[in-house]
Short mmCIF file of C-alpha atoms in Angstrom, two decimals:
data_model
loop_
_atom_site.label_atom_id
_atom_site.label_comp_id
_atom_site.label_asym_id
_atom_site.label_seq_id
_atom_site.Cartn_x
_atom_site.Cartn_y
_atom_site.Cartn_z
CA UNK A 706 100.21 114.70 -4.68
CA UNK A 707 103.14 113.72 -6.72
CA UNK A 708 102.31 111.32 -9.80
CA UNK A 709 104.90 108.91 -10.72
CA UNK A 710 104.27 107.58 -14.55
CA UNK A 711 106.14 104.27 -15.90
CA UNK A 712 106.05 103.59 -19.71
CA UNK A 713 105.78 101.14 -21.36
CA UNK A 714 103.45 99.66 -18.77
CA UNK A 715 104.03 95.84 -21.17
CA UNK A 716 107.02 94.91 -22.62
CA UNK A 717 108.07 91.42 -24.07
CA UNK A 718 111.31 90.76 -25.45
CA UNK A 719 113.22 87.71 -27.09
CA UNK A 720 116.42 86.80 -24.89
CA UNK A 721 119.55 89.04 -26.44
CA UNK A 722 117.18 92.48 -27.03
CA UNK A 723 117.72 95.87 -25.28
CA UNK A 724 115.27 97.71 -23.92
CA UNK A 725 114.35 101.33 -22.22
CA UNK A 726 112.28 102.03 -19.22
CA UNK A 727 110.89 105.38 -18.39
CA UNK A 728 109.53 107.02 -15.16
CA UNK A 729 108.32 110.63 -15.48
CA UNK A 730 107.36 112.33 -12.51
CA UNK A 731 105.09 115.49 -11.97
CA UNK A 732 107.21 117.27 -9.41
CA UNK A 733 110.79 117.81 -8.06
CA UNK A 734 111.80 115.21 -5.88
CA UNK A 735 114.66 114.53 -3.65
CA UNK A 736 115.19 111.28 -4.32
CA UNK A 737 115.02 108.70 -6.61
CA UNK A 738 115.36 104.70 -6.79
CA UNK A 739 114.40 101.44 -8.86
CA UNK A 740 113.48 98.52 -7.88
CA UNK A 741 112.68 95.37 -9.95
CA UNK A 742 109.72 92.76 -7.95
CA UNK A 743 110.25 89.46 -9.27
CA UNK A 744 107.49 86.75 -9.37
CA UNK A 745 108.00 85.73 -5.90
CA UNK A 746 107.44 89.48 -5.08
CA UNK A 747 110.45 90.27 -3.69
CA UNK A 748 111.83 94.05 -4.30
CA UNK A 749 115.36 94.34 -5.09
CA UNK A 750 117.02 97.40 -5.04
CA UNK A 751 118.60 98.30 -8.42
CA UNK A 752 119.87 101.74 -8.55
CA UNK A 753 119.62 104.63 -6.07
CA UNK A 754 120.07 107.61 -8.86
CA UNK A 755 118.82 111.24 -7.68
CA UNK A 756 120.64 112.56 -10.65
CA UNK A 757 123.33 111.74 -13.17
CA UNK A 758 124.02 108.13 -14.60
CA UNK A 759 125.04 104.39 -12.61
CA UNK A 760 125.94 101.28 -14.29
CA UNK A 761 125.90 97.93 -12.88
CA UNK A 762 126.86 95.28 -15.25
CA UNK A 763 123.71 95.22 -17.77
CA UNK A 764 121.62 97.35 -16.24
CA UNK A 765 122.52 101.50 -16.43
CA UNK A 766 119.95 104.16 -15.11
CA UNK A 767 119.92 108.07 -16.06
CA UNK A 768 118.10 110.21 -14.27
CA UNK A 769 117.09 113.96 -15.18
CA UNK A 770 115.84 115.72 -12.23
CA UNK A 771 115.20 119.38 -13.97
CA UNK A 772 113.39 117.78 -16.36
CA UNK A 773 111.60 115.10 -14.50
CA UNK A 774 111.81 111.58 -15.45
CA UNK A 775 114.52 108.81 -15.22
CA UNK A 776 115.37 106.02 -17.72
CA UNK A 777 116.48 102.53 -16.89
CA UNK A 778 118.39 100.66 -19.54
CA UNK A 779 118.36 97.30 -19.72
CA UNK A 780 121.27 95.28 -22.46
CA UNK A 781 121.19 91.85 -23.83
CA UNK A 782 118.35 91.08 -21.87
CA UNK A 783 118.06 87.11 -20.30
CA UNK A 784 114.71 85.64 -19.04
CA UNK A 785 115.62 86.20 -15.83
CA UNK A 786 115.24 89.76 -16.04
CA UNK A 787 111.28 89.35 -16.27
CA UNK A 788 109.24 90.71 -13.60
CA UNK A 789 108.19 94.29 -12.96
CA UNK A 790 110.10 97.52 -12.75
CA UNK A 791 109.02 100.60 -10.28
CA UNK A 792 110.57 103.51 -10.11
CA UNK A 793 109.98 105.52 -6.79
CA UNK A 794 110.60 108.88 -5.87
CA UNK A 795 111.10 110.69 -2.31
CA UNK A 796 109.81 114.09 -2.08
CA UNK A 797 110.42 116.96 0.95
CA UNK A 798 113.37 116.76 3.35
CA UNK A 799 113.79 115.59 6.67
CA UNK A 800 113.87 112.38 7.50
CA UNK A 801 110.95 110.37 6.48
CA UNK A 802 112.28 109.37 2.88
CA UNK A 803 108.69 108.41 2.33
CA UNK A 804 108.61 106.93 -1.20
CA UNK A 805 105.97 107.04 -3.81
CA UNK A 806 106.09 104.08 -6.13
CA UNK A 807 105.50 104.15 -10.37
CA UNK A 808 102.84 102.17 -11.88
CA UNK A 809 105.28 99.80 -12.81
CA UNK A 810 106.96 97.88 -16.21
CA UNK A 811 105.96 94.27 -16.47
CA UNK A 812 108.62 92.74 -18.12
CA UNK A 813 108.94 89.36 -19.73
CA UNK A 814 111.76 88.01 -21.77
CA UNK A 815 111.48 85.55 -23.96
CA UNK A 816 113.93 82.48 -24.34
CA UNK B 423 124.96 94.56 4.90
CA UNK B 424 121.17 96.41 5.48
CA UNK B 425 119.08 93.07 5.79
CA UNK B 426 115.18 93.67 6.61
CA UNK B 427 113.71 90.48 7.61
CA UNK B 428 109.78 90.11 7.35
CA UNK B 429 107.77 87.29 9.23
CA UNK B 430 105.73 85.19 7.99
CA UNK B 431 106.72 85.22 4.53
CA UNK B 432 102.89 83.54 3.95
CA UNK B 433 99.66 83.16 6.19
CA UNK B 434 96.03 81.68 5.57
CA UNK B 435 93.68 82.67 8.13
CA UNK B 436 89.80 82.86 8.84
CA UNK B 437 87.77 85.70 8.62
CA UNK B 438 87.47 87.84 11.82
CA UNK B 439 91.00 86.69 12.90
CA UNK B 440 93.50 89.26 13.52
CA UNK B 441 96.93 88.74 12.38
CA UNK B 442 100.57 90.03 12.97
CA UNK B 443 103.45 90.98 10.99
CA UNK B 444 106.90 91.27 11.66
CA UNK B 445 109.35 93.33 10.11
CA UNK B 446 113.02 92.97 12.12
CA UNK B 447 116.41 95.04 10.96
CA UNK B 448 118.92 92.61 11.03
CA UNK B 449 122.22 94.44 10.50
CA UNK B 450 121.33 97.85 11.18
CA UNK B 451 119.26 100.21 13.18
CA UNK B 452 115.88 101.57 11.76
CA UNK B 453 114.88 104.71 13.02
CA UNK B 454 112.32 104.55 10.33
CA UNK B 455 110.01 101.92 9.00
CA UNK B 456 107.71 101.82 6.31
CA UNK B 457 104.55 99.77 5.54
CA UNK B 458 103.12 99.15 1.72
CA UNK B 459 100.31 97.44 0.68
CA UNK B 460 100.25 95.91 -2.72
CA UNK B 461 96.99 94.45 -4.60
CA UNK B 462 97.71 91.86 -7.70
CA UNK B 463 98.79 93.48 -10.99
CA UNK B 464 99.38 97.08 -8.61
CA UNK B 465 101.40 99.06 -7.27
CA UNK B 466 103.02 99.68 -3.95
CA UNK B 467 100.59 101.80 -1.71
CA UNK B 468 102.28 103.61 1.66
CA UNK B 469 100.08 102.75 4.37
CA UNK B 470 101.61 104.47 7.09
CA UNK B 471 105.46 105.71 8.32
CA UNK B 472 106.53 104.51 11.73
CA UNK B 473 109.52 105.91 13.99
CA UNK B 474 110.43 104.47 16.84
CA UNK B 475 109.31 105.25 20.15
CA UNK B 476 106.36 107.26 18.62
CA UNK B 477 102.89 106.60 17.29
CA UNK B 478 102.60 105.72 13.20
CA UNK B 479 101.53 108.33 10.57
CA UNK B 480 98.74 106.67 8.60
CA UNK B 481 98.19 107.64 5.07
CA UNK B 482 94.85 109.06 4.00
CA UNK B 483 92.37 106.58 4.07
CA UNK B 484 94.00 103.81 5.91
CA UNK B 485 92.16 102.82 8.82
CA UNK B 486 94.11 103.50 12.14
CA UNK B 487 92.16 100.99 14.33
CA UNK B 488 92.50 98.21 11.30
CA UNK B 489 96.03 98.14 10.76
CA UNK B 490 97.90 98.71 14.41
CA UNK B 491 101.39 99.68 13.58
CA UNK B 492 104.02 99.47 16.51
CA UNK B 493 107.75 100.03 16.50
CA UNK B 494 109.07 99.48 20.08
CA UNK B 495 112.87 98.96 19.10
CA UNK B 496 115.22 100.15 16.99
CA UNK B 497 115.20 96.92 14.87
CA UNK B 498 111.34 95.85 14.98
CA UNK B 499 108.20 97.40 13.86
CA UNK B 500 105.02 94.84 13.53
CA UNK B 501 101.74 95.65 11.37
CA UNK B 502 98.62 93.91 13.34
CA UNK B 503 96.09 93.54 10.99
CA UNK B 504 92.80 93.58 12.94
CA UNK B 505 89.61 91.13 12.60
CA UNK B 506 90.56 90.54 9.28
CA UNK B 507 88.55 90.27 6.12
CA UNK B 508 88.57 88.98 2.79
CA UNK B 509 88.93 92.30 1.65
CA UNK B 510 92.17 92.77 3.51
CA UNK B 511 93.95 90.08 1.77
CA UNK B 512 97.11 91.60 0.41
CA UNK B 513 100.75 91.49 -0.48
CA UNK B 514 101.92 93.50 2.37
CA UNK B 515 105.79 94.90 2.42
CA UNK B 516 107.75 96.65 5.27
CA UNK B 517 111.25 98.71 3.99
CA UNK B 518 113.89 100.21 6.95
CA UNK B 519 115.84 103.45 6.98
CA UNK B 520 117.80 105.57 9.19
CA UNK B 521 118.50 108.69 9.43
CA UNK B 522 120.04 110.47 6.65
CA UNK B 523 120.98 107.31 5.03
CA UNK B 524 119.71 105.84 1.72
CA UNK B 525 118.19 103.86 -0.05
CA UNK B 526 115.31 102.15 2.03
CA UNK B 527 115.64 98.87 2.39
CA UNK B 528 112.93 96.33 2.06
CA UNK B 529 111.45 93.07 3.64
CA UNK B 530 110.46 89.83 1.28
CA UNK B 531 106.70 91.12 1.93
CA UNK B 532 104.15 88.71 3.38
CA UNK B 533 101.04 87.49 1.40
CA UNK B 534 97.93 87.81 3.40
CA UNK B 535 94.57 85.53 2.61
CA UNK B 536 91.90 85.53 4.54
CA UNK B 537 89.23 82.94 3.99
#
């Protein structure tokens, strides 16, 4: 099957840094999203990004499908940003949209 | 809008119990629902894909008769985890979709510990 890859799979950073996330994936996919889990575990849904580049406020996301991976930028980072980042990807058609998760970023920010 | 609601949010049980989860569309209707499995410090694991009105699609090596997936309505699918073990203890996760419509959407996750 697919394998989703997340580097770094660590990160700390002082409050104010930028930082870059990476998802490389080992096959062409349909679709692809990430998520950030916070400590209470819940998933929220930061970009849904196939192809091409989003922004929302600090966070951006680039995604290269012919060349398989994605990047999610993160700017002038606050402690509340900590918790882990998956990237997931959707592969075939139809309609299941089944989604294979990353291993994941743990992130922590430091005040 | 797209709110997936997932009941109970936390649940301490004994050994050989079994034990129900609820995962509810509130705003929309799912024609598909998904159930994920996630051990500490891991990953999100697919268990198994459930459409309404039909019968789950288990991933490889997730035990059918264990984890009893049904998803009567358009807006509730519930994961019955059978004479649970210690072993089964779990964050488990449901997400919603319909049709030709993205992203999936996902519950708050329940934590499962069985004693």
């Amino acid at each position: 099957g697919i394998q989703v890859e997340q580097s770094p799979p660590d990160l700390i950073l002082q409050e104010g840094a930028n930082s870059t996330l990476r998802c490389n994936f080992s096959d062409s996919v349909n679709n692809l999203q990430w998520f950030h889990q916070n400590p209470w575990g819940q998933l929220i849904n930061l970009f849904y990004i196939p192809s091409g580049t989003k922004q929302n406020g600090r966070l951006s996301a680039t995604t290269v499908a012919t060349e398989r991976y994605s990047l999610l930028y993160i700017s002038s980072s606050q402690t509340t940003d900590s918790g882990v980042y998956f990237c997931a990807v959707e592969r075939g058609g139809g309609a299941t949209n089944k989604l294979i998760f990353g291993t994941g970023t743990l992130l922590a920010v430091q005040p | 809008g797209a709110v997936v609601s997932q009941h109970p949010s936390w649940v301490i049980c004994k050994s050989g119990t079994s034990v129900k989860i609820e995962c509810r569309s509130l705003d929309f209707q799912a024609t598909t629902m998904f159930w994920y499995r996630q051990f500490p410090k891991q990953s999100l694991m697919l268990m198994a894909t459930s459409n309404e009105g039909s019968k789950a699609t288990y991933e490889q090596g997730v035990e059918k008769d264990k984890f009893l997936i049904n998803h009567a309505s358009l807006t509730l699918s519930t994961l019955t985890v059978t004479s649970a073990h210690p072993e089964d203890s779990s964050f488990y996760i449901c997400s919603a979709t319909r049709v030709g419509y993205q992203p999936q959407h996902f519950g708050d996750g329940t934590r499962l510990s069985i004693l």
